[in-house]
Amino acid sequence: MRKFGPALLVTAAFIGPGTVTTATLAGGNFGFTLLWALVFSVIATFVLQEMASRLGLVTGNGLAEAISQQFTGIKRALAILLVVSAIGVGNAAYQGGNLTGAAMGLAGFSGGELTHWVWLLAAIATGLLLTGQYKWVEKSLIALVLTMSTVFIATMVLAGPSLLDVIQGALTFDLPDGSSLMIMALIGTTVVPYNLFLHASIVAKNAPNDDNLDTALKNNRIDSSLSIGLGGLITLSILSCAASTFFVTQTQVDAANIGQQLAPLLGEYANIFFAIGLFAAGLTSAITAPLAAAYAVTGALGWKTELTDVRFKCVWISVMLVGVIFASSGIKPLAAILFAQATNGLLLPIIAIFLIWTLNNKTLMGRHKNGLLANLIGGIIVAFVSILGLYKVVSAFI
């Protein structure tokens, strides 16, 4: 574990109910056909998270502060507006998916109305954040999420998917009918925009002096590759389990049977275990997402990024409230979670463009600014996600 660091928190943040649900629906409805989108997402996550964490190490500032510092006048106001609106809208939808997923877990374990669980979970998350007692709870929940992830990986090994199908799905670009929203969701649940702000802020608080910077950057890349690679393996295992359980039998995935993909390993206890894991994943993300939004918004606006600051509290409480309203809107649970992830995918290009722009600022980054390869890969990521998002929007009106 010595080489794991802040990036492991990023992995824990994106392995939430959105990842579990989206990967399940992708595997259950399309088999391994969309595995290439997961491979792309993992590569994109590593590239963008490495940029964000490098920014934090070199400048000692978070991404929001760095973006704000680069512009003046109307350009600065426009940049702040875009960042605040993107993170605000994206996190509000994402928070709705987090609460919905956690509520599904509780409802699956003990019954009851989904909406009632949503409000109770929001109250618990709010209380923990207000009192500052969320860290020890979060550690316990992350342990449960990692346990669930281990079970998924073990189930994948037990199910023994065809290696040829996996390789073909990973290397063959295919866009089946009706898959564009699912692809956007797969990207949005892996390359989470708010994680770019979260990662930069975490490493900025522990930025070393110049003598140790090169070593820190090297360790940061190792940390990012190991942690994000682990996240990709977990997502692959979920997609694989769903493909083996639902796709091969042509069974429709719904909220009632989603846990059955763990039946090969857990038998009659599959649904109960899945419900507990989904609850832990949802509540963990429901605590992390509002905090990350608050760091991003207050940093961009030049306010104090302190848990005790009134404006900081107002931001995360607003995200929590909008998330509750979204989760209580009556949208079917799986559809609500899928929509939240797709929203993140649509907003990703905005944040990625600002990130790449910032990493090319020699005044800020010095000799650690982006090179040609990083810019090329970053540009391809932005272009692909933008084209896919445009295709989805246009196809909705055709």
C-alpha atoms as one frame of an Amber mdcrd trajectory, in Angstrom:
protein
   0.000   0.000   0.000   3.024   2.311   0.186   2.552   3.507  -3.385  -1.153
   4.211  -2.938  -1.933   7.811  -2.056  -4.514  10.531  -2.801  -5.573   8.894
  -6.091  -7.051   5.991  -4.094  -9.613   8.472  -2.734 -10.482   9.349  -6.331
 -11.068   5.655  -7.052 -13.224   5.303  -3.941 -15.199   8.372  -5.040 -16.011
   7.080  -8.533 -16.794   3.499  -7.428 -20.245   4.593  -6.286 -23.765   3.474
  -7.176 -23.386   5.174 -10.552 -20.474   2.922 -11.517 -22.169  -0.202 -10.188
 -25.452   0.561 -11.951 -24.003   1.871 -15.215 -21.523  -1.003 -15.612 -24.305
  -3.477 -14.796 -26.650  -1.974 -17.403 -23.838  -1.816 -19.984 -22.918  -5.487
 -19.456 -26.489  -6.659 -19.063 -27.801  -4.922 -22.191 -24.765  -5.003 -24.505
 -22.489  -7.758 -23.186 -18.820  -6.890 -23.804 -19.592  -4.711 -26.846 -19.023
  -1.440 -24.957 -15.864  -2.542 -23.168 -13.834  -0.255 -25.455 -15.641   2.716
 -23.866 -14.506   1.553 -20.422 -10.903   1.217 -21.652 -11.100   4.729 -23.099
 -12.567   6.030 -19.827  -9.791   4.533 -17.689  -7.085   5.990 -19.964  -8.844
   9.381 -19.956  -9.186   9.283 -16.170  -5.474   8.616 -15.698  -4.419  11.349
 -18.150  -6.710  14.038 -16.698  -6.217  13.094 -13.033  -2.436  13.093 -13.516
  -2.706  16.620 -14.951  -4.884  17.798 -12.062  -2.645  16.310  -9.372   0.496
  17.636 -11.114  -1.082  21.091 -11.019  -1.697  20.753  -7.278   1.860  19.578
  -6.593   3.587  22.252  -8.693   1.451  25.285  -7.774   0.188  24.375  -4.314
  -3.286  25.447  -5.486  -6.441  23.594  -6.415  -7.804  23.575  -9.964 -10.507
  26.163  -9.258  -8.012  28.659  -7.802  -5.616  28.112 -10.716  -8.339  28.716
 -13.300  -9.474  31.883 -11.508  -5.918  33.271 -11.332  -5.299  33.023 -15.087
  -7.952  35.453 -16.247  -8.991  39.031 -15.559 -12.100  41.087 -16.185 -14.858
  39.599 -18.300 -12.771  36.514 -19.159 -12.345  35.721 -15.478 -16.061  36.203
 -14.830 -16.946  33.921 -17.750 -14.456  31.257 -16.658 -15.801  31.317 -13.100
 -19.388  31.141 -14.372 -18.624  28.114 -16.547 -16.789  26.274 -13.764 -19.399
  27.036 -11.116 -22.322  26.124 -13.358 -20.672  22.957 -14.667 -19.726  21.693
 -11.223 -23.004  22.871  -9.698 -25.224  21.218 -12.316 -23.062  18.112 -12.625
 -22.742  17.526  -8.894 -26.421  18.154  -8.241 -27.351  15.433 -10.741 -24.540
  13.205  -9.470 -25.724  13.710  -5.898 -29.215  12.650  -6.928 -27.730   9.432
  -8.292 -25.713   8.872  -5.105 -28.750   9.246  -2.856 -30.885   7.104  -5.157
 -28.289   4.332  -5.130 -27.890   4.376  -1.345 -31.682   4.417  -0.947 -31.999
   1.444  -3.312 -29.583  -0.419  -1.070 -31.601   0.263   2.063 -34.911  -0.466
   0.336 -33.523  -3.746  -0.972 -32.294  -4.711   2.486 -35.243  -3.641   4.649
 -38.040  -2.486   2.329 -39.844   0.830   2.578 -40.453   3.748   0.226 -37.429
   4.876  -1.779 -38.233   8.582  -1.275 -38.334   8.197   2.515 -34.889   6.601
   2.484 -33.559   9.406   0.259 -34.580  12.080   2.776 -33.241  10.075   5.721
 -29.885   9.497   4.007 -29.615  13.161   3.061 -30.284  14.100   6.689 -27.585
  11.664   7.886 -25.027  12.933   5.357 -25.850  16.558   6.217 -25.535  15.909
   9.940 -22.175  14.183   9.509 -20.824  17.039   7.385 -22.084  19.725   9.768
 -20.534  18.066  12.806 -17.303  17.127  11.018 -17.729  13.514  12.131 -17.954
  12.093   8.621 -14.325  10.937   8.274 -14.539   7.894  10.518 -17.880   6.907
   8.963 -16.434   7.378   5.489 -13.511   5.039   6.257 -15.940   2.304   7.315
 -18.070   2.812   4.214 -15.013   2.745   1.925 -14.007  -0.562   3.544 -17.447
  -1.960   2.655 -17.169  -0.656  -0.916 -13.760  -2.315  -1.322 -15.188  -5.544
   0.101 -18.027  -5.430  -2.446 -15.466  -4.759  -5.175 -13.421  -7.799  -4.114
 -16.551  -9.952  -4.310 -17.278  -8.676  -7.838 -13.740  -9.529  -8.949 -13.985
 -12.990  -7.381 -17.367 -13.557  -9.062 -15.920 -12.521 -12.427 -13.107 -15.066
 -12.026 -15.605 -17.747 -10.976 -17.928 -16.987 -13.910 -14.944 -17.297 -16.290
 -15.930 -14.944 -19.139 -14.565 -15.689 -22.605 -11.152 -14.049 -22.919 -11.759
 -13.651 -26.664 -15.012 -11.736 -26.009 -13.233  -9.466 -23.530 -10.353  -8.698
 -25.927 -12.718  -8.161 -28.855 -14.936  -5.834 -26.812 -11.922  -3.853 -25.608
 -10.336  -3.394 -29.026 -13.336  -3.149 -31.367 -15.039   0.235 -31.655 -18.754
  -0.503 -31.875 -21.755   1.805 -31.436 -24.894  -0.382 -31.223 -28.316   1.209
 -31.618 -29.408   2.953 -28.429 -25.958   2.793 -26.846 -24.892   6.472 -26.994
 -26.436   7.362 -23.619 -24.833   4.286 -22.069 -21.410   5.225 -23.455 -21.782
   8.778 -22.101 -22.740   7.293 -18.740 -19.744   4.927 -18.710 -17.436   7.856
 -19.393 -19.231  10.138 -16.914 -19.142   7.614 -14.079 -15.387   7.021 -14.517
 -13.990  10.408 -15.562 -15.863  12.382 -12.896 -15.326  16.161 -13.339 -15.463
  16.949  -9.632 -12.686  14.417  -8.977 -10.311  16.657 -10.953 -10.933  19.429
  -8.411 -10.825  17.006  -5.484  -7.505  15.417  -6.518  -5.773  18.752  -7.181
  -6.913  20.148  -3.817  -5.805  17.059  -1.859  -2.271  17.008  -3.262  -1.963
  20.816  -3.075  -2.360  20.681   0.696   0.673  18.379   0.865   2.798  19.898
  -1.903   6.544  19.375  -1.182   9.310  21.918  -1.544  11.121  22.213  -4.883
  13.915  19.833  -3.811  11.432  16.959  -3.495   9.101  17.935  -6.342  10.475
  15.572  -8.996  10.249  12.623  -6.618   6.726  13.650  -5.623   5.664  13.856
  -9.273   7.068  10.392  -9.954   5.272   8.913  -6.942   2.115  10.733  -7.985
   2.141   9.020 -11.386   2.643   5.622  -9.754  -0.185   6.363  -7.320  -2.509
   7.452 -10.143  -1.738   4.457 -12.365  -2.214   1.911  -9.553  -5.359   3.474
  -8.075  -7.130   4.228 -11.342  -6.085   0.850 -12.735  -7.728  -0.762  -9.696
 -10.886   1.260 -10.348 -10.892   0.085 -13.960 -10.526  -3.558 -12.868 -13.451
  -3.194 -10.457 -15.653  -1.649 -13.157 -14.631  -4.388 -15.610 -15.594  -7.045
 -13.059 -19.058  -5.500 -12.603 -19.632  -5.287 -16.369 -18.394  -8.855 -16.780
 -20.643 -10.233 -14.029 -23.667  -8.522 -15.602 -22.781  -9.821 -19.070 -22.465
 -13.372 -17.718 -25.692 -13.157 -15.704 -28.090 -11.005 -17.717 -26.841 -10.668
 -21.301 -26.265 -14.360 -22.021 -29.747 -15.200 -20.695 -31.377 -12.083 -22.240
 -32.767 -11.115 -18.825 -33.897  -7.525 -18.353 -31.954  -5.715 -15.603 -34.103
  -3.903 -13.038 -33.886  -2.695  -9.444 -35.317  -5.978  -8.149 -32.837  -8.395
  -9.756 -29.664  -6.286 -10.102 -27.959  -8.110  -7.212 -28.355 -11.523  -8.844
 -25.103 -11.064 -10.765 -23.319 -12.079  -7.542 -25.314 -15.312  -7.220 -22.540
 -17.546  -8.658 -20.441 -16.722  -5.578 -22.958 -15.797  -2.867 -26.054 -17.792
  -3.816 -29.167 -16.792  -1.869 -27.246 -14.033  -0.044 -26.414 -12.173  -3.273
 -29.218  -9.592  -3.053 -28.581  -8.822   0.618 -24.846  -8.355   0.132 -25.388
  -6.248  -2.985 -27.868  -4.032  -1.120 -25.393  -3.384   1.712 -22.601  -2.616
  -0.761 -24.803  -0.276  -2.803 -25.803   1.578   0.368 -22.152   2.003   1.395
 -21.113   3.147  -2.097 -23.994   5.618  -2.272 -23.523   7.177   1.148 -19.750
   7.486   0.667 -20.256   9.374  -2.590 -23.122  11.385  -1.103 -20.666  12.762
   1.467 -17.797  13.322  -0.982 -19.661  14.965  -3.881 -21.077  18.019  -2.023
 -17.691  18.656  -0.391 -15.891  18.512  -3.736 -18.441  20.905  -5.241 -17.940
  23.310  -2.346 -14.154  23.253  -2.776 -14.515  23.919  -6.509 -17.068  26.720
  -6.259 -15.536  28.572  -3.309 -12.056  28.212  -4.794 -13.206  29.665  -8.126
 -14.938  32.574  -6.415 -11.963  33.315  -4.173 -13.806  32.470  -0.957 -12.400
  30.522   1.987 -12.211  26.787   1.335 -12.841  25.919   4.978 -15.459  23.523
   6.340 -16.471  26.079   8.964 -17.005  28.962   6.505 -20.679  29.909   6.045
 -20.429  30.289   2.262 -18.654  26.926   1.977 -21.523  25.336   3.924 -24.131
  27.058   1.758 -22.628  25.561  -1.406 -22.591  21.949  -0.259 -26.012  22.243
   1.400 -27.417  23.559  -1.903 -25.937  20.590  -3.783 -27.371  18.218  -1.164
 -30.836  19.809  -1.418 -30.972  19.753  -5.222 -29.763  16.146  -5.131 -32.632
  15.222  -2.796 -35.159  16.917  -5.081 -33.730  15.103  -8.116 -33.738  11.743
  -6.315 -37.331  12.309  -5.156 -38.619  13.381  -8.580 -40.244  10.046  -9.361
 -37.769   8.995 -12.065 -37.148   5.257 -12.027 -34.063   4.561  -9.844 -31.844
   2.995 -12.516 -32.825   5.658 -15.062 -32.056   8.435 -12.544 -28.584   7.066
 -11.834 -27.847   6.550 -15.546 -28.969  10.115 -16.345 -26.704  11.518 -13.613
 -23.657   9.784 -15.063 -24.505  10.890 -18.614 -24.799  14.505 -17.386 -21.252
  14.271 -16.045 -20.097  12.975 -19.412 -21.661  15.934 -21.198 -20.033  18.436
 -18.802 -16.606  16.791 -18.900 -15.275  18.637 -22.003 -15.809  22.031 -20.334
 -13.695  21.144 -17.307 -11.116  19.244 -19.368 -10.540  22.250 -21.659  -9.911
  24.510 -18.653  -7.570  21.905 -17.152  -5.498  21.509 -20.331  -5.384  25.291
 -20.814  -4.088  25.696 -17.263  -1.462  22.951 -17.654  -0.037  24.845 -20.659
   0.527  28.024 -18.644   4.318  28.224 -18.311   4.073  30.962 -15.677   2.118
  28.597 -13.418   3.703  25.262 -14.313   7.255  26.152 -15.360   9.158  23.141
 -16.712   6.325  20.860 -15.556   3.773  22.186 -18.028   2.146  19.816 -20.527
   4.261  18.378 -23.297   3.119  17.625 -26.837   1.996  14.049 -26.042  -0.090
  15.092 -23.031  -1.779  17.826 -25.073  -2.414  15.445 -27.967  -4.016  12.791
 -25.765  -5.963  15.429 -23.832  -7.201  16.953 -27.081  -8.351  13.557 -28.370
 -10.265  12.967 -25.120 -12.007  16.353 -25.333 -12.799  15.923 -29.039 -14.212
  12.411 -28.645 -16.415  13.238 -25.665 -17.612  16.448 -27.331 -18.525  14.655
 -30.579 -20.296  11.889 -28.668 -22.236  14.439 -26.605 -23.203  16.387 -29.732
 -24.300  13.148 -31.405 -26.485  12.323 -28.411 -28.094  15.775 -28.365 -28.740
  15.786 -32.139 -30.098  12.230 -32.149 -32.616  13.206 -29.478 -34.294  15.553
 -31.974 -34.205  13.227 -34.979
